[in-house]
Coordinates of C-alpha atoms and ligand atoms in Angstrom, one line a residue:
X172 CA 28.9 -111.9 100.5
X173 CA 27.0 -108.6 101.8
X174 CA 27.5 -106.0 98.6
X175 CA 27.8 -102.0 99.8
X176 CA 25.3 -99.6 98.9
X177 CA 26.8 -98.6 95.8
X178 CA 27.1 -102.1 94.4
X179 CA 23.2 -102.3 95.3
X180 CA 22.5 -99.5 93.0
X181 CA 24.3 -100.7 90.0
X182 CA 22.2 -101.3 87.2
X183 CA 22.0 -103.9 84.3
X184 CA 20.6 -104.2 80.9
X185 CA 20.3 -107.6 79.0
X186 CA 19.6 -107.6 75.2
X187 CA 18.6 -111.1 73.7
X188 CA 18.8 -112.8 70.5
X189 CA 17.7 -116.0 69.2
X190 CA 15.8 -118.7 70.7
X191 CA 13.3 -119.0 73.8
X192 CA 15.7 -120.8 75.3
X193 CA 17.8 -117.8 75.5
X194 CA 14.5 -115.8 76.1
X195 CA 14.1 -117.6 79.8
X196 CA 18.3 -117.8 80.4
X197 CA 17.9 -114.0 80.1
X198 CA 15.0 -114.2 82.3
X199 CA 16.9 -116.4 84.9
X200 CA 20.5 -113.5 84.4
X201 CA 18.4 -111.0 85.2
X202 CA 16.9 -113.0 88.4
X203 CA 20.4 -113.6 89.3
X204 CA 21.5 -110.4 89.3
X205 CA 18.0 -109.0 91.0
X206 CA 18.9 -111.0 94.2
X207 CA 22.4 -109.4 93.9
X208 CA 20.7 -105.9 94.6
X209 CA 21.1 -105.0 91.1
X210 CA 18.2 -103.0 89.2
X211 CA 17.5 -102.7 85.7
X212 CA 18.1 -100.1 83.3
X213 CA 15.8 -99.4 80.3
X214 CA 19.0 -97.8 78.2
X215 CA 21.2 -100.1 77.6
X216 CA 23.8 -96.8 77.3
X217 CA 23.2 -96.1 80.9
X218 CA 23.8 -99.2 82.1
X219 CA 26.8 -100.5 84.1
X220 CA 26.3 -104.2 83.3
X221 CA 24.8 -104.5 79.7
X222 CA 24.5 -108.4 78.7
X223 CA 23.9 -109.3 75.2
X224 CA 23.0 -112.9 75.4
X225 CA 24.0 -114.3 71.8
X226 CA 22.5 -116.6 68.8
X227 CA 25.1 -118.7 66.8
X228 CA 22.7 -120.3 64.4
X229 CA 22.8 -118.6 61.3
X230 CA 25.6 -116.3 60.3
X231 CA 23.1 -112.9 60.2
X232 CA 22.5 -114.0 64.0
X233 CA 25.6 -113.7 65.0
X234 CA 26.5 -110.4 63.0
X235 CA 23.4 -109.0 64.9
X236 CA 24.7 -109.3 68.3
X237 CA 28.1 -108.6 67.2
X238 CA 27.5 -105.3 65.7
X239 CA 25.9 -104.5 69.0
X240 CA 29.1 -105.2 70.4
X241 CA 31.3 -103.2 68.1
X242 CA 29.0 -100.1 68.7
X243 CA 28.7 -100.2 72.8
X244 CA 32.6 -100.0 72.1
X245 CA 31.8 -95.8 71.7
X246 CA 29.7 -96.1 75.6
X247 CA 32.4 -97.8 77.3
X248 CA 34.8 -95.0 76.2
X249 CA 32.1 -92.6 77.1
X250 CA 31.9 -94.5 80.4
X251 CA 34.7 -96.6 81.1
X252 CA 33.3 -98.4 84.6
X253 CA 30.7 -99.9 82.1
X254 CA 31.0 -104.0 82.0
X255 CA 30.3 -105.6 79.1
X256 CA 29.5 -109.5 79.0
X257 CA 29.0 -111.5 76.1
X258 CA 26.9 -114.7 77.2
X259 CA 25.0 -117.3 75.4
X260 CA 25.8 -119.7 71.9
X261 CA 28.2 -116.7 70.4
X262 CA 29.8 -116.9 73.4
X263 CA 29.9 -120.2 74.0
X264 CA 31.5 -121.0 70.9
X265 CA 34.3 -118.1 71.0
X266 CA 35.3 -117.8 74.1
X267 CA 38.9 -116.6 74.2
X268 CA 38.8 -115.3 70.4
X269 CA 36.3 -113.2 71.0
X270 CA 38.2 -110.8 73.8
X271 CA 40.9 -110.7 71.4
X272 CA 38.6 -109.4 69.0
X273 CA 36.8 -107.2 70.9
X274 CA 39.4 -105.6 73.7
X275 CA 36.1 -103.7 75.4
X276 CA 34.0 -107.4 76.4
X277 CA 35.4 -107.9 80.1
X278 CA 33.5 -111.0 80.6
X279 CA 32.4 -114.2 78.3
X280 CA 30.3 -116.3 80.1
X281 CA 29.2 -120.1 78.0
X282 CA 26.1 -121.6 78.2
X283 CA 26.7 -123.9 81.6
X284 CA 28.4 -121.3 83.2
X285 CA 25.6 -119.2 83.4
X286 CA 24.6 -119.5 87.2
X287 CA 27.9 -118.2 87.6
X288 CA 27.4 -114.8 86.3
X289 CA 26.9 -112.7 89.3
X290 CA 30.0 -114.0 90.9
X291 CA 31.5 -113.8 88.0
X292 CA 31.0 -109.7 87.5
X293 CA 32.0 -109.1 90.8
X294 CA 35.7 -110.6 89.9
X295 CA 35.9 -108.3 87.0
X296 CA 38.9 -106.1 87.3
X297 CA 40.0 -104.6 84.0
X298 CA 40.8 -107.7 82.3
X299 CA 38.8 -109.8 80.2
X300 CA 37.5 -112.9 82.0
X301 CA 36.3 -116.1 80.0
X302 CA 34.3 -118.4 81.9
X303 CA 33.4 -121.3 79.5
X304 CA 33.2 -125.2 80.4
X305 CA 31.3 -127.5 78.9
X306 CA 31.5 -130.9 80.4
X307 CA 29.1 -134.2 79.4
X308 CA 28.0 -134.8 83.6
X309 CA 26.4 -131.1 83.9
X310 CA 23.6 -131.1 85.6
X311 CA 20.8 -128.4 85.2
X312 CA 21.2 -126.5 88.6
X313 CA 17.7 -126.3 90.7
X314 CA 16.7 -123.0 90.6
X315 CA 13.6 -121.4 91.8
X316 CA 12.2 -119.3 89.7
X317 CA 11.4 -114.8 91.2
X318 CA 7.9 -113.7 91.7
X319 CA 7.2 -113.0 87.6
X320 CA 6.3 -109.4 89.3
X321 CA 9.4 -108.9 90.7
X322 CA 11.5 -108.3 87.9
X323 CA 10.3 -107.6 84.6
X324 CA 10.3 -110.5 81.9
X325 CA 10.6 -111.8 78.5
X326 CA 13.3 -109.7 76.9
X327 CA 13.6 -107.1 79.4
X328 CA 12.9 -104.4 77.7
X329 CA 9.5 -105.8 76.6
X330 CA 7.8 -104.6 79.6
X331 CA 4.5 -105.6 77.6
X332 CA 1.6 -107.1 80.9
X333 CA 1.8 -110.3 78.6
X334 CA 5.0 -111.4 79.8
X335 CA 3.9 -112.0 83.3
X336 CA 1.2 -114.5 82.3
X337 CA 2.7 -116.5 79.8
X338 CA 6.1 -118.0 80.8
X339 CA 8.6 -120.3 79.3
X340 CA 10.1 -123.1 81.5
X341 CA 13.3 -124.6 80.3
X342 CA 13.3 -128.1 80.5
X343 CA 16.0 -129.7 79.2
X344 CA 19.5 -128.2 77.7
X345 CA 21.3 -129.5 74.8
X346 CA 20.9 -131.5 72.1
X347 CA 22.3 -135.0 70.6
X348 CA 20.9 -135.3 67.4
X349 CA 23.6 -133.6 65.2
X350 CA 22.3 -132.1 62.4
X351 CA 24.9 -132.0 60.3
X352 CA 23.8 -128.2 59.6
X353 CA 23.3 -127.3 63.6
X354 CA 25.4 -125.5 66.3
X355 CA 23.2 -126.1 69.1
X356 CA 25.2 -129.3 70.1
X357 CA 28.2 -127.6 70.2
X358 CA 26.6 -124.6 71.7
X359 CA 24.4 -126.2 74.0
X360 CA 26.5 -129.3 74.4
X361 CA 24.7 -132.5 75.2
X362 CA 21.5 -133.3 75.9
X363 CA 20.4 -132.8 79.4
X364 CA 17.2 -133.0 81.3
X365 CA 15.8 -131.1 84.3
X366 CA 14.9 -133.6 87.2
X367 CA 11.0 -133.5 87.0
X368 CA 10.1 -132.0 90.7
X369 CA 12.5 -129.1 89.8
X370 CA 10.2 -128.6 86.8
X371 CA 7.3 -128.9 88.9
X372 CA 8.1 -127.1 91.5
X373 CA 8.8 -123.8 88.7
X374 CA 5.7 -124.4 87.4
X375 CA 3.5 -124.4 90.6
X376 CA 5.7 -121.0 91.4
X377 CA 4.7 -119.3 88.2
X378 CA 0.9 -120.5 89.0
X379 CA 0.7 -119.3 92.2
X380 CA 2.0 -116.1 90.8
X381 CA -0.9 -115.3 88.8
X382 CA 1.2 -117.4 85.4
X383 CA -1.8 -118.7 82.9
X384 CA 0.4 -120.0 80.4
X385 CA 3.0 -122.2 80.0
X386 CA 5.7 -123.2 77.3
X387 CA 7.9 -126.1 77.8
X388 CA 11.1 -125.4 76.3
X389 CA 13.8 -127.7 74.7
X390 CA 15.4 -128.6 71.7
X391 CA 14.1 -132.1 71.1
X392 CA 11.3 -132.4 74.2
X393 CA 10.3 -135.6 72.9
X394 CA 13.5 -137.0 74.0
X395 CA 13.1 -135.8 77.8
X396 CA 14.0 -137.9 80.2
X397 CA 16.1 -140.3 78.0
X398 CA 19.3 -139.1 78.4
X399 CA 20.0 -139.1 81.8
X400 CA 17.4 -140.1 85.2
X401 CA 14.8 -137.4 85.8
X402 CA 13.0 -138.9 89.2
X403 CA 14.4 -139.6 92.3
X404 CA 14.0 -143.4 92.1
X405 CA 15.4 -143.3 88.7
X406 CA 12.4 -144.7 87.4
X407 CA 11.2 -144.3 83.7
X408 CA 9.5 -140.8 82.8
X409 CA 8.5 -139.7 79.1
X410 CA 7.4 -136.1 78.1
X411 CA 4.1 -136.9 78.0
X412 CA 4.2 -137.8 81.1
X413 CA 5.7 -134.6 82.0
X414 CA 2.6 -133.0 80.7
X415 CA 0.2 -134.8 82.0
X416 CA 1.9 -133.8 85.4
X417 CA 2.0 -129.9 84.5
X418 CA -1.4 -130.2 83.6
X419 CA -2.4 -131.5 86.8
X420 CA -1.8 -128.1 88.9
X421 CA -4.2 -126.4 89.4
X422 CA -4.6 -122.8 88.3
X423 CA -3.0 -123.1 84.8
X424 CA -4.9 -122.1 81.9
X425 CA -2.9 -122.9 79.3
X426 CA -0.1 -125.4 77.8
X427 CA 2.2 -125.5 75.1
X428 CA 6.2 -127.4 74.1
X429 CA 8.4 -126.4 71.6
X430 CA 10.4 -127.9 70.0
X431 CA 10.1 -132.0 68.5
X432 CA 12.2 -133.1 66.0
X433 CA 9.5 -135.2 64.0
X434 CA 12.2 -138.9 64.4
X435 CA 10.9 -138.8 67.8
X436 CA 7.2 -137.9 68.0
X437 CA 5.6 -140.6 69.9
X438 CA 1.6 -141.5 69.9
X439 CA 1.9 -141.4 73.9
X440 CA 3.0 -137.8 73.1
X441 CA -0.2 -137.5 70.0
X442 CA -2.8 -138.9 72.7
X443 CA -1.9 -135.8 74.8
X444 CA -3.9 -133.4 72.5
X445 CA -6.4 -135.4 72.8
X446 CA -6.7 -136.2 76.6
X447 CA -5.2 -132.9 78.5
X448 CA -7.8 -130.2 78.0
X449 CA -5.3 -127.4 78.6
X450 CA -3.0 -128.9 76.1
X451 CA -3.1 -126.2 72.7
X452 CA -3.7 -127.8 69.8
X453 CA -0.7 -126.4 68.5
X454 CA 2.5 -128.2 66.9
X455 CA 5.9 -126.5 65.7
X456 CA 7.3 -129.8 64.1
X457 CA 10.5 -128.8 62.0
X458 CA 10.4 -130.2 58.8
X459 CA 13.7 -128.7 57.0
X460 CA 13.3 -130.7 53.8
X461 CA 11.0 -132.5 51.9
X462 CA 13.9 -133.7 49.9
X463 CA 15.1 -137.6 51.5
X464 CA 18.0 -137.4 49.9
X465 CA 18.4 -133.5 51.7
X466 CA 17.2 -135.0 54.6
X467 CA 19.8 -137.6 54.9
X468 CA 22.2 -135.1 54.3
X469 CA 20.8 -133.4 57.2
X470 CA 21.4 -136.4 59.6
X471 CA 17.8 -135.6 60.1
X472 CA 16.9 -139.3 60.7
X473 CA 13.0 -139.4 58.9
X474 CA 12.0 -139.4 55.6
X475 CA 9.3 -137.6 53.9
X476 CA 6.9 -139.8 54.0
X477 CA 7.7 -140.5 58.1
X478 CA 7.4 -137.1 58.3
X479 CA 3.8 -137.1 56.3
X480 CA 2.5 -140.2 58.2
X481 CA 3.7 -138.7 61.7
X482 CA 1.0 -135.3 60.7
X483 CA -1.7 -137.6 59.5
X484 CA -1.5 -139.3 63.1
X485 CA -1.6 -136.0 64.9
X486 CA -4.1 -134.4 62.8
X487 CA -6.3 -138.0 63.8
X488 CA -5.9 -137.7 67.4
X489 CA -6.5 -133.6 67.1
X490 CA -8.2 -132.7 63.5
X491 CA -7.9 -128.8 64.6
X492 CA -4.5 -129.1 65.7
X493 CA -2.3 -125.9 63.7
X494 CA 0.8 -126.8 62.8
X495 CA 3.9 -124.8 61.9
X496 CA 7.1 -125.8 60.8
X497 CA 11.0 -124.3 60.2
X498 CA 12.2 -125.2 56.5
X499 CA 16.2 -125.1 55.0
X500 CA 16.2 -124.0 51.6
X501 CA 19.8 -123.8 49.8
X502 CA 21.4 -127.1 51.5
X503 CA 24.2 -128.0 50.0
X504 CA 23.7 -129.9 47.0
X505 CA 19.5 -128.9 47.3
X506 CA 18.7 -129.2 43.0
X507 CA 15.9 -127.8 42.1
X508 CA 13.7 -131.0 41.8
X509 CA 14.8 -131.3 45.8
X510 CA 13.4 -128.1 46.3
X511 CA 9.7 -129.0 44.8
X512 CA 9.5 -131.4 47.1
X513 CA 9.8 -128.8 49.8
X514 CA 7.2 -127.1 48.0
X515 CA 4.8 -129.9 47.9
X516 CA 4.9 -131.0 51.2
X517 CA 3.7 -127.3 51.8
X518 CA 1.0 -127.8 49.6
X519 CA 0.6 -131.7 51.4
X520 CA 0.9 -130.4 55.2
X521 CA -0.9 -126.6 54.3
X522 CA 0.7 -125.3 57.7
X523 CA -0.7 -122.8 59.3
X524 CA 2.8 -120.6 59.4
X525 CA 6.2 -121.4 59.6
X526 CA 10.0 -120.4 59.2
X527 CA 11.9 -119.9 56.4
X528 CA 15.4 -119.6 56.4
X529 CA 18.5 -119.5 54.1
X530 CA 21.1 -122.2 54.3
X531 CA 23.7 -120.6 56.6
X532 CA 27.5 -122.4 57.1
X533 CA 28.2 -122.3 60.9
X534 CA 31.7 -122.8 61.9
X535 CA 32.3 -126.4 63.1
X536 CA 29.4 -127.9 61.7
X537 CA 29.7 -131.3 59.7
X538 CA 27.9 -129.7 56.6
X539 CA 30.2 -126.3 56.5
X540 CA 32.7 -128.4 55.0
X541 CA 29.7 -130.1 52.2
X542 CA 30.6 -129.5 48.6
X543 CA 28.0 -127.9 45.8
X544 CA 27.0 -124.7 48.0
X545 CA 24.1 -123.6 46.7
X546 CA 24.6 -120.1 45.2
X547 CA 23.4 -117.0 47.3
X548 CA 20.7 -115.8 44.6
X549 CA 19.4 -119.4 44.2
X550 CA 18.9 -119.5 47.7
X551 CA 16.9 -116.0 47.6
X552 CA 14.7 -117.2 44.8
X553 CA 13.8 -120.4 46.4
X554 CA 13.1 -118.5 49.9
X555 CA 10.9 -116.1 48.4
X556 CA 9.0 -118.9 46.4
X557 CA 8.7 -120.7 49.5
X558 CA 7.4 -117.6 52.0
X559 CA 4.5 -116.7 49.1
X560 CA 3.1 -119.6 48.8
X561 CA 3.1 -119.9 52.7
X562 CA 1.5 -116.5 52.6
X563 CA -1.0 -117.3 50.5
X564 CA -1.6 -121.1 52.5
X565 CA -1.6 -118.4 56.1
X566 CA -4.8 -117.0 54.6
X567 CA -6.8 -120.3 53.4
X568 CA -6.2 -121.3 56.6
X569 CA -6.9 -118.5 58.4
X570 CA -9.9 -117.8 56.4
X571 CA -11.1 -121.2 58.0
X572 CA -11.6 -119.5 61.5
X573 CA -14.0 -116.6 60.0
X574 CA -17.5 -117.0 61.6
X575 CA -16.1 -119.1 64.5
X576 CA -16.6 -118.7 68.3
X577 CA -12.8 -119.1 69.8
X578 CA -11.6 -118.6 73.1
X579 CA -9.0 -116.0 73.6
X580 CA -6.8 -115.4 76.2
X581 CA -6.1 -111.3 76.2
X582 CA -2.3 -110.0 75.8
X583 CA -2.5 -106.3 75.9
X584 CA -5.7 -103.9 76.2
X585 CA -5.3 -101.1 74.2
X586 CA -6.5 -97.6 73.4
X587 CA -9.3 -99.0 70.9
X588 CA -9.3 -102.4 71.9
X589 CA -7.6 -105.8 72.7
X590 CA -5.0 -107.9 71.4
X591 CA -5.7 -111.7 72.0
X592 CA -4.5 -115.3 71.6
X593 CA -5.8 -118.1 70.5
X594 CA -4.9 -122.0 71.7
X595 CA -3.5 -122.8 68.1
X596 CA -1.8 -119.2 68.3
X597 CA -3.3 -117.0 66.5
X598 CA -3.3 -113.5 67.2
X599 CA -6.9 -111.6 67.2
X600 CA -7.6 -107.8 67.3
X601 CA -10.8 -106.7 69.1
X602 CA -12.2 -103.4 68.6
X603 CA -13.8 -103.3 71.5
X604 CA -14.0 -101.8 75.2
X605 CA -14.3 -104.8 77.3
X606 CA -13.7 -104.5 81.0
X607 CA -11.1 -107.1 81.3
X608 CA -7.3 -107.6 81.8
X609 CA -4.4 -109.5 80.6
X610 CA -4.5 -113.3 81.3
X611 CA -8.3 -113.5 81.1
X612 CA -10.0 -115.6 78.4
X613 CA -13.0 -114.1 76.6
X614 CA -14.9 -116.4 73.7
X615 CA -14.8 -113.7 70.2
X616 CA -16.5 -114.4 66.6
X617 CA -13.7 -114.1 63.9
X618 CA -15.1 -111.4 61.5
X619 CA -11.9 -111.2 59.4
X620 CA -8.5 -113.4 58.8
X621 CA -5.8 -111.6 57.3
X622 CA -2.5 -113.5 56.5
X623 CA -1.0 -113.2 60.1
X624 CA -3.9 -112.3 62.4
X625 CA -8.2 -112.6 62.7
X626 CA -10.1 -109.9 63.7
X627 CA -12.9 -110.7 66.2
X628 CA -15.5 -109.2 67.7
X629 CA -16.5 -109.8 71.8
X630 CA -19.1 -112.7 71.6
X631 CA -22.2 -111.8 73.8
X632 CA -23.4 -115.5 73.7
X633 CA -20.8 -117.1 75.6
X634 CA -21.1 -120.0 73.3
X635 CA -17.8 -121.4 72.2
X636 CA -18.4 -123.9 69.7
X637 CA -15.2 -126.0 69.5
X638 CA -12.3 -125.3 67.0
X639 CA -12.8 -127.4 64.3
X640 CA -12.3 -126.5 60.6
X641 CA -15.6 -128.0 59.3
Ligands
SAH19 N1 15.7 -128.1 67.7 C1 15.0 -127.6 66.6 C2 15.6 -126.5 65.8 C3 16.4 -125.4 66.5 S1 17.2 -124.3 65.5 C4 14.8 -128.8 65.6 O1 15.4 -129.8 65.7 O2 14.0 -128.7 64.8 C5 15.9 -123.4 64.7 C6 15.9 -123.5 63.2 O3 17.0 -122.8 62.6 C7 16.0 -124.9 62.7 O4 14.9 -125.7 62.7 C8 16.5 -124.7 61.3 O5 15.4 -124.6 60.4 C9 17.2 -123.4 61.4 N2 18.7 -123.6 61.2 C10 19.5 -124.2 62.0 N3 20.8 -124.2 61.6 C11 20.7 -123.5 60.4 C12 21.7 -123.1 59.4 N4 23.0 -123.5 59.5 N5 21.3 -122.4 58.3 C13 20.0 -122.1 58.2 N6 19.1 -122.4 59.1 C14 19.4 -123.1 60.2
SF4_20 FE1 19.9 -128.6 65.9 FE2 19.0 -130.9 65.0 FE3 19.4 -130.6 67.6 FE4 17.4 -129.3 66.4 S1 17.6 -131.5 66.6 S2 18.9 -128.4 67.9 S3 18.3 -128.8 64.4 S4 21.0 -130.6 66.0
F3S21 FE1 20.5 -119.6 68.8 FE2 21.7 -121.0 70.7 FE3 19.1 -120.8 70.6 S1 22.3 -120.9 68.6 S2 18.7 -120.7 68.4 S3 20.4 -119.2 71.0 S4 20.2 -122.6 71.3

């Protein structure tokens, strides 16, 4: 349908929260609505679409996005022609509740309805709309991704050069595994891969457009192409195969996946790292626990020492790999003896960083309705335990890289300097005047590791000497 002029100057804001997923559907909203004529707004006040694209997975998520709500209830008085759409896991999950709750939303848009949304704005008309389906046959649309310089990226308002240079690529949707502490498969519904040449295709877009970097996204990647055929023949296809394919074009710099739940972590997958040169020796592999009877409580589906045998095999086919992890403390009926064991496999794995967070009931989750809650202050003092030790294990490790040559890919140049990246994802400070821009890759000397960056220093030799912590 041709829009008028007027419609082609409306503007739109999108504020994020949670995930990378929900990082790249905000990314692929704004796209939509970019090919609709409609241009983005910095103030999210001045806006006549303003999108907050929700998190469900802990209960502080969720109050985050809905306080947001509550107060853009003030800028729709102020200007009543402003729409208000709620998309993404909050969404997802509410639906029809929420409008009740919140008479200013005029449109709740669920997570497989989200190719919808520009149709969907333009049928707005005073009432509040709720478009939410979730149905086991969906099928990832094709969708081509805009010119990364077309429209500005990440979380929209992060207008930071970075963003056009390192993209995420969605992958897969959904997951199956049930944690019996986890929205996501409610959210998200079931798990769903991308047909590979769609995936492809993306990714030889964002090369060509000058992309250096790229991040698989998807809850469990290890599982892609398991659930459903991914080729046209309907042929076989793993995720490492999927990599070894993305690596192949040529033009891309860099490659990293999140996320793995450690169950499925194959050795096809563990050979990567050590045959695809552009593949970071990076792993986020959530542990939760290091409690198996925790664990089993999770539905997690390893046990400790799985979990312990699963590193050792990385680390063998990639000694330098960094890994980082996301931990539970407070599960349900977590005593404190379960909670050493968390703190020893910390001490076992010595990640290089990692999330913390405090058991959080979500509605409709198996282990909401778990007896022996673990009280709020217990939770606190095993969280803090937990993040100062990590602290402290951030700087050993660190402290390996000090004296190093690394290659860095550069973020941002700044007033005094630059802001790089490492392959295991490290973030470096240069104090240096370099002639160079963001997306190239410069080899630096670590000088100084502090608990969440290294300082580094241009290297004049050009000699990279590898990454390993000898
Ligand atoms: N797919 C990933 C995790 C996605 S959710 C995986 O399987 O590992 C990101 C992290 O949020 C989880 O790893 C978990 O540590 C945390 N999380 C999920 N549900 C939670 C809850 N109810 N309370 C506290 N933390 C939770
Ligand atoms: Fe949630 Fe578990 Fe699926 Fe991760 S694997 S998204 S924690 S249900
Ligand atoms: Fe949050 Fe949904 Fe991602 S619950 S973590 S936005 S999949």
């Amino acid at each position: 349908m041709a829009l008028n002029n007027t419609m082609k100057q409306s503007s739109f804001t999108i504020k994020t929260f949670g995930c990378q997923m929900n990082v790249r559907d905000s990314e692929i909203m704004a796209q939509l609505l970019a090919e609709k004529g409609y241009v983005e707004s910095m103030e999210m006040e001045d806006a006549d679409v303003v999108i907050l694209n929700t998190c469900s997975i802990r209960a502080k998520a969720e109050q985050k996005a809905m306080s947001m709500l509550g107060a853009l209830r003030k800028a729709k008085r102020r200007r009543p022609g402003m729409k208000i759409c709620v998309a993404g896991c909050v969404a997802q999950q509410e639906g029809q509740e929420l409008c009740q709750r919140m008479d200013h939303v005029d449109l709740v848009i669920g997570t497989q309805n989200l190719y919808e949304l520009a149709g969907l704005l333009e049928g707005i008309d005073g009432t509040s709309k709720v478009a939410i389906s979730m149905s086991d046959s969906y099928e990832i649309p094709a969708f081509i991704p805009a010119m990364p310089k077309l429209i500005s990226q990440g979380e929209l308002q992060d207008t930071s050069p970075a963003r056009s240079f390192r993209k995420f690529l969605t992958i897969m949707q959904g997951c199956n595994n049930y944690c019996t502490y986890c929205v996501v498969p409610y959210t998200r519904g079931r798990e769903i891969s991308r047909k590979v040449n769609d995936i492809i295709e993306e990714a030889h877009v964002l090369v060509e457009a000058g992309v250096q970097e790229i991040t698989l996204l998807g809850q469990n990647v290890n599982s892609y192409g398991r659930t459903n055929p991914v080729t046209a023949e309907g042929n076989e296809y793993s995720f490492a195969q999927l990599l070894r394919d993305v690596a192949a074009i040529e033009g891309l710099k860099r490659l990293r996946f999140t996320t793995s739940n450690p169950k499925d972590l194959s050795l096809d997958l563990m050979r990567c790292f050590s045959e695809i040169e552009i593949l970071c020796p990076q792993f986020h592999l959530p542990v939760q626990s290091g409690s198996n009877i925790v664990l089993s409580k999770m539905n997690r589906k390893y046990t400790r020492e799985l979990y312990l045998q699963k590193v050792a095999e990385l680390r063998s086919f990639r000694p330098d790999i960094a890994l980082s992890t996301d931990v539970i403390v407070g599960f349900p009926g977590e005593t404190d003896a379960d909670f050493e064991q968390t703190m020893e496999i910390l001490e076992e794995v010595r990640f290089h960083s990692s999330f913390s967070f405090k058991y959080s009931d979500r509605p409709g989750t198996r282990s909401a309705d778990f007896d022996e809650k673990v009280d709020e202050q217990v939770k606190s003092e095993r969280l803090s335990r937990f993040q100062k030790r990590q602290d402290q294990i951030c700087l050993e490790q660190n402290s390996l890289y000090v004296g190093k040559i690394l290659p860095v890919m550069i973020e941002k140049v700044t007033e005094d300097g630059l802001v790089a990246r490492t392959v295991t994802n490290h973030i470096v400070h240069v104090k240096e005047k370099i002639t160079c821009s963001p997306g190239d890759i410069v080899n630096v000397t670590i000088h100084h590791a502090g608990q969440h960056s290294l300082n580094g220093r241009i290297d004049s030799t050009n000699q990279y000497q590898g990454y390993s912590h000898d």
